[in-house]
mmCIF file of C-alpha atoms and ligand atoms in Angstrom:
data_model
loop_
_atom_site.group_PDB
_atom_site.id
_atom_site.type_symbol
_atom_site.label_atom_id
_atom_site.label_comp_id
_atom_site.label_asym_id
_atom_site.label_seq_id
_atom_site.Cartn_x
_atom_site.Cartn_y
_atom_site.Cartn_z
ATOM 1 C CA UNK A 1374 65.177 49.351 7.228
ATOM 2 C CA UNK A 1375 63.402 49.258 3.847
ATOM 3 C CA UNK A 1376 62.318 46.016 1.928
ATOM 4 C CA UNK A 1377 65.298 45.553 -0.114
ATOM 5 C CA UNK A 1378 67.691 46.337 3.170
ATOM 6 C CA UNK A 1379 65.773 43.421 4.608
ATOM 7 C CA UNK A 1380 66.480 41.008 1.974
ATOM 8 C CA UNK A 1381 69.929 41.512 1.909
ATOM 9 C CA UNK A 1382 70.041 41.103 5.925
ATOM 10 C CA UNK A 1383 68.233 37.856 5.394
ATOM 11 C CA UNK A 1384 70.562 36.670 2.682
ATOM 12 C CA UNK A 1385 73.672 37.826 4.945
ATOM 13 C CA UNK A 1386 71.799 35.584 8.435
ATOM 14 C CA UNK A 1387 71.384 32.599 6.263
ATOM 15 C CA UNK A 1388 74.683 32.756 4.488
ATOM 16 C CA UNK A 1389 76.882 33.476 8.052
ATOM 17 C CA UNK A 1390 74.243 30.750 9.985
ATOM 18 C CA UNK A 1391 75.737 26.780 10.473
ATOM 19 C CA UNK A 1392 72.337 25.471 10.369
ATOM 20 C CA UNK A 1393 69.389 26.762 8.927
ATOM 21 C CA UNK A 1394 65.508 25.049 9.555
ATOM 22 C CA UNK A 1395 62.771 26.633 8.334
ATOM 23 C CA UNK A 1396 59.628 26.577 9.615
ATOM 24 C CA UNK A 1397 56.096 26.984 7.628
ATOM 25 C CA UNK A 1398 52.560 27.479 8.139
ATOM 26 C CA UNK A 1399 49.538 27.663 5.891
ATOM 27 C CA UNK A 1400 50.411 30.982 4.483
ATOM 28 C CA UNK A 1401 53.474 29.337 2.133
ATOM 29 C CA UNK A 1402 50.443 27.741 0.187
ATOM 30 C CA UNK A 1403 48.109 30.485 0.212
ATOM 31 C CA UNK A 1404 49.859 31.366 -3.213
ATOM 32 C CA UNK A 1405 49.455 27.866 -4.715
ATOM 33 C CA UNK A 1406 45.641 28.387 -3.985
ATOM 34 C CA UNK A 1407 45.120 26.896 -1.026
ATOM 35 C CA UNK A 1408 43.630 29.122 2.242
ATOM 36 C CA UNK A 1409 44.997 29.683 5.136
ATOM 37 C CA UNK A 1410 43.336 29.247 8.609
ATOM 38 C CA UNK A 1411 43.201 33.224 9.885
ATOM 39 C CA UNK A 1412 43.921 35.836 7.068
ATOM 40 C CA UNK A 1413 41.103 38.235 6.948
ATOM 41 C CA UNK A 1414 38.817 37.586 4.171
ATOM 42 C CA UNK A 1415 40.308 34.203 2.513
ATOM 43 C CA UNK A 1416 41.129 32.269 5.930
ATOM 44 C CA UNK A 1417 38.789 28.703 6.285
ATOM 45 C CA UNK A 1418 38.510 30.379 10.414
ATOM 46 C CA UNK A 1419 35.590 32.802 8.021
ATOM 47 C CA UNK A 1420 33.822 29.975 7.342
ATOM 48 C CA UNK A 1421 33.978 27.139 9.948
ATOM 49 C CA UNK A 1422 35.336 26.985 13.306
ATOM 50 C CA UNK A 1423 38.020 24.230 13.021
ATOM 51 C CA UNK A 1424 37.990 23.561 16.724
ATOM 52 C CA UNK A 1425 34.449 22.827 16.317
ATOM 53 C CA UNK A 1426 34.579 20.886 13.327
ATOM 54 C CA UNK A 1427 38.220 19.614 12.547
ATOM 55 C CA UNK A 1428 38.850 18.264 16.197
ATOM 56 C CA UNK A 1429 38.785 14.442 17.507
ATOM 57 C CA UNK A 1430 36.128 15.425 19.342
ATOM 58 C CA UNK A 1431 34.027 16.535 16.255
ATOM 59 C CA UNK A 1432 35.421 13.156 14.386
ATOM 60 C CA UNK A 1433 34.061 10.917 17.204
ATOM 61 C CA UNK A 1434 30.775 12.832 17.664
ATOM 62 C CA UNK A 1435 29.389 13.416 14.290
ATOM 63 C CA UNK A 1436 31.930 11.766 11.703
ATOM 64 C CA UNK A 1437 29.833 12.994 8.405
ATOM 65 C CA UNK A 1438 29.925 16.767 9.904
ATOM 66 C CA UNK A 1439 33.664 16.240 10.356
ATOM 67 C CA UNK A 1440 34.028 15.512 6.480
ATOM 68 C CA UNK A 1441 31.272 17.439 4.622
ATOM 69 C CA UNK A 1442 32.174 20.709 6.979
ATOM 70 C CA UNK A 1443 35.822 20.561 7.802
ATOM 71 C CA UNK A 1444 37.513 17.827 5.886
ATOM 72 C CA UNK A 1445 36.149 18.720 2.816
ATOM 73 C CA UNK A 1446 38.234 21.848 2.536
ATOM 74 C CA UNK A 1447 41.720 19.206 2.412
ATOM 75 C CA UNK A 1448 40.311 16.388 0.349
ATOM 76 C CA UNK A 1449 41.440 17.733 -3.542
ATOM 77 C CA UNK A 1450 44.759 19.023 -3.145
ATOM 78 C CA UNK A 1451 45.924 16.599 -5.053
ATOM 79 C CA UNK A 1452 46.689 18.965 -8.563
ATOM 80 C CA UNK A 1453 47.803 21.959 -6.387
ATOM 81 C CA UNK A 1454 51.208 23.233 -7.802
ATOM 82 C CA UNK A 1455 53.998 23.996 -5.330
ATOM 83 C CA UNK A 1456 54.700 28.513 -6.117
ATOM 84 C CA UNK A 1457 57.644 30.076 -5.890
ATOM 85 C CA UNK A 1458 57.996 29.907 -1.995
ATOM 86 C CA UNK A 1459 58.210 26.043 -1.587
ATOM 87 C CA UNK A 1460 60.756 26.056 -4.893
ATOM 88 C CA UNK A 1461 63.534 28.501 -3.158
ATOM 89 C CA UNK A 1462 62.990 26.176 0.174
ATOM 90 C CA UNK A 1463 63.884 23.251 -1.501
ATOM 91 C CA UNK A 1464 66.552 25.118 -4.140
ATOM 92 C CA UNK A 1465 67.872 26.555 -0.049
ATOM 93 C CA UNK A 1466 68.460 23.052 0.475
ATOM 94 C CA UNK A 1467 70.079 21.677 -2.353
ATOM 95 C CA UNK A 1468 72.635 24.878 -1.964
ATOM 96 C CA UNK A 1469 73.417 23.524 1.434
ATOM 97 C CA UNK A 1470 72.571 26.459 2.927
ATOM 98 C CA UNK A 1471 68.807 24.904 4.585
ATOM 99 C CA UNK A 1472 69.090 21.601 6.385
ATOM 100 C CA UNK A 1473 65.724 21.135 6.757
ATOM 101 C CA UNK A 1474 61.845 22.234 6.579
ATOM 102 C CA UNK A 1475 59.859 21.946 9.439
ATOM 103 C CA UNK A 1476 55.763 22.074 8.398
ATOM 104 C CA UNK A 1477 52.880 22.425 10.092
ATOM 105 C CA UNK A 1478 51.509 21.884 6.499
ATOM 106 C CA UNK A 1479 49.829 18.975 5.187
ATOM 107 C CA UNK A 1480 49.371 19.465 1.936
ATOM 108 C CA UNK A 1481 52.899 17.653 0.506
ATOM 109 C CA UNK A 1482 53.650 20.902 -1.396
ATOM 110 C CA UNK A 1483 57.327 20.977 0.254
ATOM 111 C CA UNK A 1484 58.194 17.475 -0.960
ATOM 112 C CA UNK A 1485 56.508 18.619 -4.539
ATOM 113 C CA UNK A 1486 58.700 21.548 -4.604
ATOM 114 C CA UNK A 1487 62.075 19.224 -4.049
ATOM 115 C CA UNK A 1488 62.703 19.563 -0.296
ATOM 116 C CA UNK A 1489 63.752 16.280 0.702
ATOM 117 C CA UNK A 1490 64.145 16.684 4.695
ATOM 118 C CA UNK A 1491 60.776 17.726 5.266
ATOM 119 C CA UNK A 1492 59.480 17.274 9.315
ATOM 120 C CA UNK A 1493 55.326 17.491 8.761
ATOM 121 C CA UNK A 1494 54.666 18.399 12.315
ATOM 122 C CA UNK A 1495 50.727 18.015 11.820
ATOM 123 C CA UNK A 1496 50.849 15.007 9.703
ATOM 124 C CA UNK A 1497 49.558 14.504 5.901
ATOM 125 C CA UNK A 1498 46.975 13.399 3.522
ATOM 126 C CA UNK A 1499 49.159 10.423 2.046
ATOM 127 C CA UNK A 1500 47.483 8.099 3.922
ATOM 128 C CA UNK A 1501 44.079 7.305 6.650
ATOM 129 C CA UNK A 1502 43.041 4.918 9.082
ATOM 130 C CA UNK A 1503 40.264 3.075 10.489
ATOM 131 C CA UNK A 1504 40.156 4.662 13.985
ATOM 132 C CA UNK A 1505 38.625 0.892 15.273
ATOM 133 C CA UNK A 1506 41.037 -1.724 14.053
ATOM 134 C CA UNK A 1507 43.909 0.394 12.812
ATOM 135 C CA UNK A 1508 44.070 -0.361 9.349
ATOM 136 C CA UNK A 1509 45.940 1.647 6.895
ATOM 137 C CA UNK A 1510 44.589 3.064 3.787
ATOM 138 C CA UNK A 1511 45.455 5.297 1.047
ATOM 139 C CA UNK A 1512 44.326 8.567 1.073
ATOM 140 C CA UNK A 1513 43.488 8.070 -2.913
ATOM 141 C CA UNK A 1514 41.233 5.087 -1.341
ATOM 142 C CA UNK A 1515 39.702 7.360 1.646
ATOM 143 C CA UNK A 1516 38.744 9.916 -1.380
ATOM 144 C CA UNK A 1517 37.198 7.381 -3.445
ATOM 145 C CA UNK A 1518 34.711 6.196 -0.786
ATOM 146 C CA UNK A 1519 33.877 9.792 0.182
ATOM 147 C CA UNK A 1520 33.267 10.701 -3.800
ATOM 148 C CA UNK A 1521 30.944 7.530 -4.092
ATOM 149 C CA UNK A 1522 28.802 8.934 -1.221
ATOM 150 C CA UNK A 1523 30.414 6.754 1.780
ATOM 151 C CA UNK A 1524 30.158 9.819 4.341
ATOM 152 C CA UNK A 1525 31.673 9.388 6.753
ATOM 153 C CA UNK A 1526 33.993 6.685 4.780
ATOM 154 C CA UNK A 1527 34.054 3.219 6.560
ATOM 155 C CA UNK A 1528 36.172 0.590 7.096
ATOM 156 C CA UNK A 1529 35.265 -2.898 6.238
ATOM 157 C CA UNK A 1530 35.060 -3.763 9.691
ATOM 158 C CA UNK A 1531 32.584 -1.009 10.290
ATOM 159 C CA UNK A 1532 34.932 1.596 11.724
ATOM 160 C CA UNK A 1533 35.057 5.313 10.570
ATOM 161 C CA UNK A 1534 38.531 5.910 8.807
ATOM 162 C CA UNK A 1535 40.135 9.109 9.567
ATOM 163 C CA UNK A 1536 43.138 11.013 7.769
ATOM 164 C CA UNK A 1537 46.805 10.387 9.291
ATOM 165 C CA UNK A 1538 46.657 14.953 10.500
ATOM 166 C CA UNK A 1539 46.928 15.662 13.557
ATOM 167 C CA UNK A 1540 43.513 17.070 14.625
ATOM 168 C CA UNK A 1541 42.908 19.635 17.810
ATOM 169 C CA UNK A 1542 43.059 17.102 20.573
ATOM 170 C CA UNK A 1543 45.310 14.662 18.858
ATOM 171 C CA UNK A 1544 49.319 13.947 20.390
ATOM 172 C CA UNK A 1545 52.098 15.349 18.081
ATOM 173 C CA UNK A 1546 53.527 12.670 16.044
ATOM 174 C CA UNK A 1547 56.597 11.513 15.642
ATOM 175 C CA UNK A 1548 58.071 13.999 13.747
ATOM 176 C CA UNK A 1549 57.395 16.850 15.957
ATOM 177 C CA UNK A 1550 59.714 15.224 18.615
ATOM 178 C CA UNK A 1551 62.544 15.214 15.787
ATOM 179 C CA UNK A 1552 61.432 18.875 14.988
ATOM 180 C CA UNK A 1553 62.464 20.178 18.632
ATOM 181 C CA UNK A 1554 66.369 18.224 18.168
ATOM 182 C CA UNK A 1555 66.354 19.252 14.642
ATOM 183 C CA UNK A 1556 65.412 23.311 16.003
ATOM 184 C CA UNK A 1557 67.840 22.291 18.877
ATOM 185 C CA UNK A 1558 70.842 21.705 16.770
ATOM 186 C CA UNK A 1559 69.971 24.821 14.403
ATOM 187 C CA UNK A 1560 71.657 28.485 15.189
ATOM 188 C CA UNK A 1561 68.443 29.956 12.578
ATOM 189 C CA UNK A 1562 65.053 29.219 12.319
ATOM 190 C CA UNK A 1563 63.553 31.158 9.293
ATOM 191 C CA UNK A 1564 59.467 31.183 9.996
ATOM 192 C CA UNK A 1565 57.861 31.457 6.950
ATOM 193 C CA UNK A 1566 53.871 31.668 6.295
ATOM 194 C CA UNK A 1567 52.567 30.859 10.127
ATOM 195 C CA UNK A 1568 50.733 33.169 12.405
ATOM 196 C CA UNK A 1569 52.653 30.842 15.357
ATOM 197 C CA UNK A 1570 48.788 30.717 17.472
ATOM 198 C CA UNK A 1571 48.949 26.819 16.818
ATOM 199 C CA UNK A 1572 50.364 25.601 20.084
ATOM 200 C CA UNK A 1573 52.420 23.451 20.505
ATOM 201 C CA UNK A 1574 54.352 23.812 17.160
ATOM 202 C CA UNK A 1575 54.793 27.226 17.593
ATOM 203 C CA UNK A 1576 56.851 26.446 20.647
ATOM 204 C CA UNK A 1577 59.838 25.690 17.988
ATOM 205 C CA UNK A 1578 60.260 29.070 17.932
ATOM 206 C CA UNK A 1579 60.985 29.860 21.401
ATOM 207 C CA UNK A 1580 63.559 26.825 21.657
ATOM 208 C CA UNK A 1581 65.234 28.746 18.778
ATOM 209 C CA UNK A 1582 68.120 30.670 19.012
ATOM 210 C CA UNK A 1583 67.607 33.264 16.314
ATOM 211 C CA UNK A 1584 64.320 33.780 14.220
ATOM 212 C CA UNK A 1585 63.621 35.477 10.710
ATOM 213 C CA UNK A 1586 60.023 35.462 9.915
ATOM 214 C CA UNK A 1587 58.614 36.056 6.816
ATOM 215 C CA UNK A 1588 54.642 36.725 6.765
ATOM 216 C CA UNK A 1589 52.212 39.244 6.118
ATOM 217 C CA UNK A 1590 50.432 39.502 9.159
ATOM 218 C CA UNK A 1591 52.230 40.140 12.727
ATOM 219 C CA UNK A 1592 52.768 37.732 15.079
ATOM 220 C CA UNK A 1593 53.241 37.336 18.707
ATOM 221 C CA UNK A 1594 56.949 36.392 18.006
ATOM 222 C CA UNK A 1595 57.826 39.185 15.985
ATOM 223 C CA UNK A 1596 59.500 41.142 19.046
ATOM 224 C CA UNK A 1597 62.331 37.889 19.939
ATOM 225 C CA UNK A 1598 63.196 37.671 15.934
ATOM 226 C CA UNK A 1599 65.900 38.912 14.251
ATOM 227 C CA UNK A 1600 64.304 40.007 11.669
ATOM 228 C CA UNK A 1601 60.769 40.481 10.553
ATOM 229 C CA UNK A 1602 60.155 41.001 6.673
ATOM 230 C CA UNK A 1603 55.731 41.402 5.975
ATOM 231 C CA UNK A 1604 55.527 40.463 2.795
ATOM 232 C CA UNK A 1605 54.060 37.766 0.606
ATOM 233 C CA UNK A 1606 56.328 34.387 0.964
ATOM 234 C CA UNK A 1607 56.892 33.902 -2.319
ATOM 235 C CA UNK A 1608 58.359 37.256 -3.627
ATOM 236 C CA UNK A 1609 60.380 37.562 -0.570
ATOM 237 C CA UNK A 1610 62.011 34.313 -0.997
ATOM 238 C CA UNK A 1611 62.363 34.512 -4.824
ATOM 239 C CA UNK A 1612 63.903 38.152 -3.725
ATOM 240 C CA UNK A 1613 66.255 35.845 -1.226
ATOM 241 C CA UNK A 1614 67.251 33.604 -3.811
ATOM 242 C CA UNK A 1615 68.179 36.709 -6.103
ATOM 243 C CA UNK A 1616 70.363 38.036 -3.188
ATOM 244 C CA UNK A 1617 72.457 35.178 -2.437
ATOM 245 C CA UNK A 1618 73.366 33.957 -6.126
ATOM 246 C CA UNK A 1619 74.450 37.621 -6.305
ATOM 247 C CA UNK A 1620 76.295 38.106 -3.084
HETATM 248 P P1 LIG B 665 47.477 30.396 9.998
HETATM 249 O O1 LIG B 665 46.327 30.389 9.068
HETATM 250 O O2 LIG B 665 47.213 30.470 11.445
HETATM 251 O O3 LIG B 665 48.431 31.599 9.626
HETATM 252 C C1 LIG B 665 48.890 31.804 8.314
HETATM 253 C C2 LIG B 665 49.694 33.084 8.297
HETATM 254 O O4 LIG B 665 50.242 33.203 7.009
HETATM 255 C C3 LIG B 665 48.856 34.335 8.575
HETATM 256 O O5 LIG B 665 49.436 35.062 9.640
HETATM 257 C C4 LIG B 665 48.930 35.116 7.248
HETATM 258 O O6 LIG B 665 49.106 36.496 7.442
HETATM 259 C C5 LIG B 665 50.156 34.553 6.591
HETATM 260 N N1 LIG B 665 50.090 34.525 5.137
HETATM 261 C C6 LIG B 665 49.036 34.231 4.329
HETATM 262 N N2 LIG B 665 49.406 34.261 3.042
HETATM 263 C C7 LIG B 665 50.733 34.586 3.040
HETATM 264 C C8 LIG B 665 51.692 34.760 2.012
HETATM 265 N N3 LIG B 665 51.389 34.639 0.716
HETATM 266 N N4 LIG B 665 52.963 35.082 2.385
HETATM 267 C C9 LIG B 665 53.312 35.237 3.686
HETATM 268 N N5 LIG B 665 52.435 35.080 4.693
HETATM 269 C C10 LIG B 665 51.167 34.744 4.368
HETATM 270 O O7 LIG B 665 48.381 29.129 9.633
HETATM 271 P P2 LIG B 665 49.360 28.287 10.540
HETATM 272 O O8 LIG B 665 50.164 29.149 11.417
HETATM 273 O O9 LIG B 665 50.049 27.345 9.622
HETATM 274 O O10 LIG B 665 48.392 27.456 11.501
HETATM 275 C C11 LIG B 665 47.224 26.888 11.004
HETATM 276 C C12 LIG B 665 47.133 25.370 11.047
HETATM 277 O O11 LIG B 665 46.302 25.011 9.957
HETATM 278 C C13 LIG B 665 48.401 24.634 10.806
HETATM 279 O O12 LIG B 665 48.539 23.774 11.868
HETATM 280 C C14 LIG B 665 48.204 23.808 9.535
HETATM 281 O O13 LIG B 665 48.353 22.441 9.852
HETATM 282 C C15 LIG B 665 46.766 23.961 9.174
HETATM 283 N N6 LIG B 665 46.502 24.306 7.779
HETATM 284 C C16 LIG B 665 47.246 23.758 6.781
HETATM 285 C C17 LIG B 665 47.010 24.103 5.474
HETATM 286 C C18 LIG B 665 47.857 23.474 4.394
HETATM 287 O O14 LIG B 665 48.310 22.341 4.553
HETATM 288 N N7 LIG B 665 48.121 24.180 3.295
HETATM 289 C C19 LIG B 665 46.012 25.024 5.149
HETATM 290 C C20 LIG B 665 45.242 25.572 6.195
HETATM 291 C C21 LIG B 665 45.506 25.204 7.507
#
């Protein structure tokens, strides 16, 4: 099947599907600027090993490491445009024909882009914590301490604050529970931008009953989906969009 043959598949799976989630990774904001954790050449894996340094375990041990090494690759996202990708997502939505997006992003691009069921399965960078007496702070806060030199940032009770993402080592939150009913209740999950290694998110896609996946690279699911295009996000979807205001 060539490119275009694939498109119109994809426009014909969503279209005859009663409930379409998507799913995304890190590779639907590679395009707005932002790297990804494993392509070859760009991906943050190149540069530091975010087990090593993006883990509880690297928090609690040596907090400043944490945020001059790992964190600081998350802290200014805030000007970072939603492309092309996130827009059809949320335009998907508004059509009625997507009834939600599930993320392993945290980066807020999906909400930015006008999705308004968004499912961040790894958290976000709204908001932090001080990992001693719970206290909640702004993000905008956290980043102001860290700019002023306060590395690792500090509560006033003396406690490190840490970012509300779920770190390697860290229980899913909430929403990942409502991500598994939400993937439950779907007859299509369309996988967009994720090389599905991050366990246990990428577990949605075995609970689903049929998979699409966009994304360049393969991936270990590609043999149980329906379809499989490997291109970049954002043409294919903008491509999609094309498709179904013509079928
Ligand atoms: P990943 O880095 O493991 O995989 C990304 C995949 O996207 C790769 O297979 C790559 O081939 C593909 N890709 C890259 N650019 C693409 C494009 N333009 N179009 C289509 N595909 C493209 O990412 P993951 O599976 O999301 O897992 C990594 C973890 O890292 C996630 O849990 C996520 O929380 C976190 N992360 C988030 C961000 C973000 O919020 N933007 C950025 C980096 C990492």
């Amino acid at each position: 099947m060539d490119y275009t043959q694939r498109i119109i598949q994809l426009a014909k799976l969503i279209r005859s599907a009663k409930r379409v989630v998507a799913f995304t990774g890190a590779g639907i904001s590679t395009e707005s600027g932002i790297p990804d954790f494993r392509s070859k050449g760009t991906g943050l894996w190149e540069k530091v090993d975010p087990v090593a340094v993006l883990s509880v375990k690297a928090l609690k041990r040596n907090p400043q490491r944490f945020y001059q090494d790992g964190f600081v690759h998350f802290l200014n996202l805030e000007s970072i445009k939603p492309n092309s990708g996130h827009k059809v997502l949320g335009w998907l939505e508004q059509k009625k024909l997507l009834a939600s997006v599930i993320t392993q992003n945290i980066d807020g691009l999906h909400q930015k882009a006008g999705s308004q069921r968004v499912l961040e399965v790894h958290g976000h960078l709204r908001t932090g914590h001080c990992m001693r007496c719970q206290k909640k702070y702004k993000m905008f806060d956290i980043r102001k301490l860290i700019e002023s030199g306060t590395i690792p940032p500090m509560c006033s009770c003396g406690g490190v604050l840490r970012p509300d993402v779920t770190l390697f080592g860290d229980p899913m939150p909430r929403d990942f529970w409502s991500a598994i009913s939400e993937v439950e209740q779907s007859d299509l999950l369309l996988v967009v931008g994720s090389s599905l290694t991050v366990s246990p998110a990428n577990s949605l896609a075995n609970i689903a009953k049929r998979v699409a996946i966009i994304n360049l690279e393969i991936t270990s699911f590609d043999h149980q989906a329906e379809l499989v295009i490997r291109e970049k996000a954002g043409k294919v979807l903008s491509d999609l969009r094309s498709e179904i205001e013509r079928q």
